Tab-separated table of C-alpha atoms in Angstrom:
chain	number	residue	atom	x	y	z
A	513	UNK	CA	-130.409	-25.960	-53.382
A	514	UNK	CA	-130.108	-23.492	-50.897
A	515	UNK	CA	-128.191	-19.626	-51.824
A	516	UNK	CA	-127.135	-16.872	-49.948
A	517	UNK	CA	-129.092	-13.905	-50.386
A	518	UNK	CA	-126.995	-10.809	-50.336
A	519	UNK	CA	-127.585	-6.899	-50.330
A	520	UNK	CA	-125.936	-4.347	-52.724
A	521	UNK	CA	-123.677	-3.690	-49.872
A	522	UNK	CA	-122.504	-7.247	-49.991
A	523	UNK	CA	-124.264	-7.951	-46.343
A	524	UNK	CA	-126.397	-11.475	-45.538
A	525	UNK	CA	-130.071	-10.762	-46.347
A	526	UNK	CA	-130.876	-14.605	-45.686
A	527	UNK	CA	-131.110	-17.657	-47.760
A	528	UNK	CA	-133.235	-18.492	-50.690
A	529	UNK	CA	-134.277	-22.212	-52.308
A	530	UNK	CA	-133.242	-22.399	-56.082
A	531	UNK	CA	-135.361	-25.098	-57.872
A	532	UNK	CA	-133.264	-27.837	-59.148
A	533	UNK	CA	-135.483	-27.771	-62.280
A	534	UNK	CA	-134.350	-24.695	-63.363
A	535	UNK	CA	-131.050	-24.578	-61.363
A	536	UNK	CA	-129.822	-27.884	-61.230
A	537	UNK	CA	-129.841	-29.261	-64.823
A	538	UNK	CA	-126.869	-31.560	-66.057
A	539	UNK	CA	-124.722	-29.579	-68.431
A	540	UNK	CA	-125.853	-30.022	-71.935
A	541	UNK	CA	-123.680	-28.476	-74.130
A	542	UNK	CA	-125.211	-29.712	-77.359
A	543	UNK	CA	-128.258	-27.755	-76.548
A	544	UNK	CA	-126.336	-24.798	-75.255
A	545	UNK	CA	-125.134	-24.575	-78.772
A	546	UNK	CA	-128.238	-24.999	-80.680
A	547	UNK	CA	-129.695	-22.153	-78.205
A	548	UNK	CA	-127.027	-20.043	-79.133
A	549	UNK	CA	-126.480	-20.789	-82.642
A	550	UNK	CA	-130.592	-19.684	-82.801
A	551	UNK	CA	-130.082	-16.506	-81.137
A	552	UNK	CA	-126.822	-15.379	-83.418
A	553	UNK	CA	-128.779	-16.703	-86.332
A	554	UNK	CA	-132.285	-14.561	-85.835
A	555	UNK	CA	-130.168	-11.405	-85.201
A	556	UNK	CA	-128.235	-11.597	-88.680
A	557	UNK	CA	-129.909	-8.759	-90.762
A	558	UNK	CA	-130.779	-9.591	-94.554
A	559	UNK	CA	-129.682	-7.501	-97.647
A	560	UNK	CA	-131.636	-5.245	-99.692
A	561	UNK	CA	-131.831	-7.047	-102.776
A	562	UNK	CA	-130.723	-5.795	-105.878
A	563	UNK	CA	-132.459	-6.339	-109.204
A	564	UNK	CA	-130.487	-8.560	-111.466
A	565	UNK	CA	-131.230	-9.038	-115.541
A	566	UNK	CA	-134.363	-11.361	-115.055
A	567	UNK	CA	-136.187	-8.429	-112.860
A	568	UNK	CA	-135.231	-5.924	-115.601
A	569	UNK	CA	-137.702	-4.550	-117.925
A	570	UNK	CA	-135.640	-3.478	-121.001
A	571	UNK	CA	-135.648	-4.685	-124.918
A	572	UNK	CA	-134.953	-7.671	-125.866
A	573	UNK	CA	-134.355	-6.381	-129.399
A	574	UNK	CA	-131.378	-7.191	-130.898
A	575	UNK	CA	-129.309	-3.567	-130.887
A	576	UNK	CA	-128.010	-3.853	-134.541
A	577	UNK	CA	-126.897	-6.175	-137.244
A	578	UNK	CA	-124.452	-9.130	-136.208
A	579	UNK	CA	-121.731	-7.906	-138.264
A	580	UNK	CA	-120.845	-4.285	-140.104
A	581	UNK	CA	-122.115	-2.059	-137.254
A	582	UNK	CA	-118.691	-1.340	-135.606
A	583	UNK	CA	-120.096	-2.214	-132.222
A	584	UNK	CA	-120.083	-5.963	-130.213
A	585	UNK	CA	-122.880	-7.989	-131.026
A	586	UNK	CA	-125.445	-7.462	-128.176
A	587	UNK	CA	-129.451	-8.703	-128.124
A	588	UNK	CA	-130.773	-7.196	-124.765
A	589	UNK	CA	-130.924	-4.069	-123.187
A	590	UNK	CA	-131.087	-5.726	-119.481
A	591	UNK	CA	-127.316	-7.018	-119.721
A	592	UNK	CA	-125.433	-6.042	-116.650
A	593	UNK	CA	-122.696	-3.815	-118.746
A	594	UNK	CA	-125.606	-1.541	-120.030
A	595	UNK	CA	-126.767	1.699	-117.540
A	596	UNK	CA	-130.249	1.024	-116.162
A	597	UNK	CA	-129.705	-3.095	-116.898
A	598	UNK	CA	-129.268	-6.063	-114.269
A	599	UNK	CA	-127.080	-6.095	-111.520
A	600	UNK	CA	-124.710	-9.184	-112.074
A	601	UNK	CA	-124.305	-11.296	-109.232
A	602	UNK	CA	-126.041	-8.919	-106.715
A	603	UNK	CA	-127.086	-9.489	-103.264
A	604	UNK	CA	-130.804	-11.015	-102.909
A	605	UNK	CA	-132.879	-11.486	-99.363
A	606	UNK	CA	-131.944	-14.296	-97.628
A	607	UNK	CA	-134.099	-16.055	-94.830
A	608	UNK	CA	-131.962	-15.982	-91.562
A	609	UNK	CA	-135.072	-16.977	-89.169
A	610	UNK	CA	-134.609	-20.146	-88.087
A	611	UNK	CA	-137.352	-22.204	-85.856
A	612	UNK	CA	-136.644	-24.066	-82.961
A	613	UNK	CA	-138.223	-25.903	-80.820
A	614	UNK	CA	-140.058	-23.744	-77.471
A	615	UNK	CA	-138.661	-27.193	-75.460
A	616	UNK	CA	-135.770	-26.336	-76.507
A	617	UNK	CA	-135.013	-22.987	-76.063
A	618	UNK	CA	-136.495	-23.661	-72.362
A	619	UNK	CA	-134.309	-26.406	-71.796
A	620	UNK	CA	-131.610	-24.022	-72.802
A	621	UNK	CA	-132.227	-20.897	-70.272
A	622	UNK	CA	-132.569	-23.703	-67.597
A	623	UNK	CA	-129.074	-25.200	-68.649
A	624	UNK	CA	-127.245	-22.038	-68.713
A	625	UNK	CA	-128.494	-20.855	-65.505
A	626	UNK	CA	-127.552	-24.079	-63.467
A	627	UNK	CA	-124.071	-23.972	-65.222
A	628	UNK	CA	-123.696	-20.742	-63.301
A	629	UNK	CA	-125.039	-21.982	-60.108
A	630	UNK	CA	-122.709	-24.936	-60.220
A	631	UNK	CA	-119.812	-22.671	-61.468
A	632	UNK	CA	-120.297	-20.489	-58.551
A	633	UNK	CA	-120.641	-17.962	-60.097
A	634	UNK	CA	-124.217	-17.574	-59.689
A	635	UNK	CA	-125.644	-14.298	-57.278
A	636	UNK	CA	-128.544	-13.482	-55.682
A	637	UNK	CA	-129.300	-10.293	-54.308
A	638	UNK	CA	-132.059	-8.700	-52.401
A	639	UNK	CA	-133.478	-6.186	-55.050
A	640	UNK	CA	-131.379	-3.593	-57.097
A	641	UNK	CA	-132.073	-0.450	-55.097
A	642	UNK	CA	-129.072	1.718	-55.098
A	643	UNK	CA	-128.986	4.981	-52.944
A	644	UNK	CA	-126.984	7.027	-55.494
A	645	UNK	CA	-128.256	6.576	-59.190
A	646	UNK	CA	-123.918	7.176	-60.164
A	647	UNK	CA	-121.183	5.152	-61.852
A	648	UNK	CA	-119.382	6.059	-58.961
A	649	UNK	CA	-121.900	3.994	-56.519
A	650	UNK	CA	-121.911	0.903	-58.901
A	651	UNK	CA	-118.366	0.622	-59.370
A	652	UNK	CA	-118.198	0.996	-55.374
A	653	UNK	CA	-120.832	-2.094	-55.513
A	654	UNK	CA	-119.067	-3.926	-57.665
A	655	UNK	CA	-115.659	-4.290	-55.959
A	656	UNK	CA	-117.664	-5.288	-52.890
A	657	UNK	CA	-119.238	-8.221	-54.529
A	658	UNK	CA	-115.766	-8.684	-56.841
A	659	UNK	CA	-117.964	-8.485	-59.790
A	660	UNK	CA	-115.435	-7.416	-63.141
A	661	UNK	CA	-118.182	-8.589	-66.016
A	662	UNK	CA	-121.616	-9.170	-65.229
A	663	UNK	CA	-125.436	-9.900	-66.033
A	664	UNK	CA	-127.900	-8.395	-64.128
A	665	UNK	CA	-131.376	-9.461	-64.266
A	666	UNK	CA	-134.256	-7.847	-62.298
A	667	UNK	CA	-138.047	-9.007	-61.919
A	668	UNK	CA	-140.898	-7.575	-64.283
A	669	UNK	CA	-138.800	-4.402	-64.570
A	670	UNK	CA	-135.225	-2.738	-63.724
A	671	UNK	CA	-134.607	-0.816	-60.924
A	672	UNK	CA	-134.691	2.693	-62.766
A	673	UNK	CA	-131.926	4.147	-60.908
A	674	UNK	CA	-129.791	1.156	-60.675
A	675	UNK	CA	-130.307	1.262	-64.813
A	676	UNK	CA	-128.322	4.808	-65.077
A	677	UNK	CA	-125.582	3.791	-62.596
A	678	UNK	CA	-124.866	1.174	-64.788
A	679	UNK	CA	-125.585	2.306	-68.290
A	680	UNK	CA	-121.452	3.631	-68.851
A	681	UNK	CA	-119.873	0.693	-66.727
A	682	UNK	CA	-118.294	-2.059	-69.231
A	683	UNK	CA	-118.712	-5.452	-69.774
A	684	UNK	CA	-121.938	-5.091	-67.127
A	685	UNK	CA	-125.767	-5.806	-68.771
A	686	UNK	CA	-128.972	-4.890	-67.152
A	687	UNK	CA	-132.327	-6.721	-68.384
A	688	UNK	CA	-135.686	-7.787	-66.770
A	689	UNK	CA	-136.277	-11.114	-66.498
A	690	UNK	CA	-138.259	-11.979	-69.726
A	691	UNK	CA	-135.293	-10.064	-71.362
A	692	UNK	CA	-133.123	-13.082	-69.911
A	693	UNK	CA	-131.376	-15.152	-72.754
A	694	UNK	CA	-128.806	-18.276	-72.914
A	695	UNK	CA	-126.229	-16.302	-74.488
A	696	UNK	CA	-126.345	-12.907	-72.978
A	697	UNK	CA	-125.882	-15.559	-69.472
A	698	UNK	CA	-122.953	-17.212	-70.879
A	699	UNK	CA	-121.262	-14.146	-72.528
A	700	UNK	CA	-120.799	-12.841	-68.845
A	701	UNK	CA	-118.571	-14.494	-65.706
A	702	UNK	CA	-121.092	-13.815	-63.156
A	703	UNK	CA	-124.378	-14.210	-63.592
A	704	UNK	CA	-126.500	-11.459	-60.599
A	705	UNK	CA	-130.098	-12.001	-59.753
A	706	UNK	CA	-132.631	-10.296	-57.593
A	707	UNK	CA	-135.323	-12.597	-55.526
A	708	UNK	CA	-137.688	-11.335	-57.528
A	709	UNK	CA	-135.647	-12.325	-60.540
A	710	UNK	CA	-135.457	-15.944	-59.361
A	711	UNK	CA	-139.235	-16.330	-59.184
A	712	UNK	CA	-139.808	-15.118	-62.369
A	713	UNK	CA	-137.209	-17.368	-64.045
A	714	UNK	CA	-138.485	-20.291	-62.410
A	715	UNK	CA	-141.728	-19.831	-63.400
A	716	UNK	CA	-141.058	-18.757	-66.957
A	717	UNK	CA	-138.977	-22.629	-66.868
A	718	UNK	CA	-141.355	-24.001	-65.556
A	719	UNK	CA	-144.309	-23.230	-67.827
């Protein structure tokens, strides 16, 4: 499929071919899900673990005689109510690092990115070079192309200057184009890319 290229200034800069491979996959939202499911699962953070009465080393003595001692009848020093012993139902490391699949995950990138192509909501600019590295520009760029929440993704790296324009702008995320992820795509409206964004993407699909 054929896209308009466009400047920062919201001028024609020509057209540009978008591979159906990577832009023109059927919806699947069962693997949109998985993707994303994957991503919120590998971010979760695990506890510290605490140690609880097995990982105690304390007596196992019994403290005193069963009866006449005037105290409860207790036979280890590791017992949760004693100072130093077991925590009682503490927290302990859990594994939140799922595997999936590489197919997968590519499948997944490709699928977001041609739901925003056929949403039209898809953009393509020329490159990310802003004259003025201020909010002040951005937001000026942004009401041209009617941009209110946004992804931007750049080639091997970001635009520097176009970086700090945007770094105190809401609801608007800069990344290169290996940074590019199914849910950082779908947790924006519009989805902005540079040329040299495109290529990169459609080569990282494509293997």
């Amino acid at each position: 499929m054929k896209v308009q290229v466009k400047t920062l200034a919201a001028v024609d800069a020509g057209e540009i071919e978008l591979s159906d491979a990577v832009f023109g996959k059927e919806p699947r939202l069962d693997i949109l899900h998985r993707v994303v499911t994957w991503q919120l699962e590998k971010r979760r953070a695990t506890a510290r673990g605490a140690r609880e009465r097995s990982d105690v080393k304390r007596t196992g003595k019994k403290l005193g005689n069963q009866k006449g001692g005037g105290t409860a009848r207790h036979g280890n020093r590791a017992a949760p109510q004693f100072i130093g012993g077991g925590k009682a139902h503490g927290p302990r490391v859990r594994d939140f690092n799922p595997g999936l699949n590489k197919k997968i995950r590519t499948l997944g990138l490709a699928t977001a990115l041609s739901v925003k192509a056929a949403e039209g909501k898809l953009i393509v600019l020329e490159d990310f070079t802003i004259g003025e590295a201020k909010t002040k520009a951005f937001l000026t760029v942004m009401a041209g192309l009617g941009i209110t929440s946004g992804l931007f993704i750049d080639g091997a790296e970001v635009n520097t200057g176009f970086r700090q324009a945007t770094s105190n702008v809401p609801h608007i995320d800069v990344l290169p184009a290996i940074g590019a992820n199914v849910y950082d795509i779908l947790n924006h409206d519009t989805l902005v890319l540079t040329r040299a964004a495109v290529t990169a993407l459609e080569a990282r699909v494509n293997g």
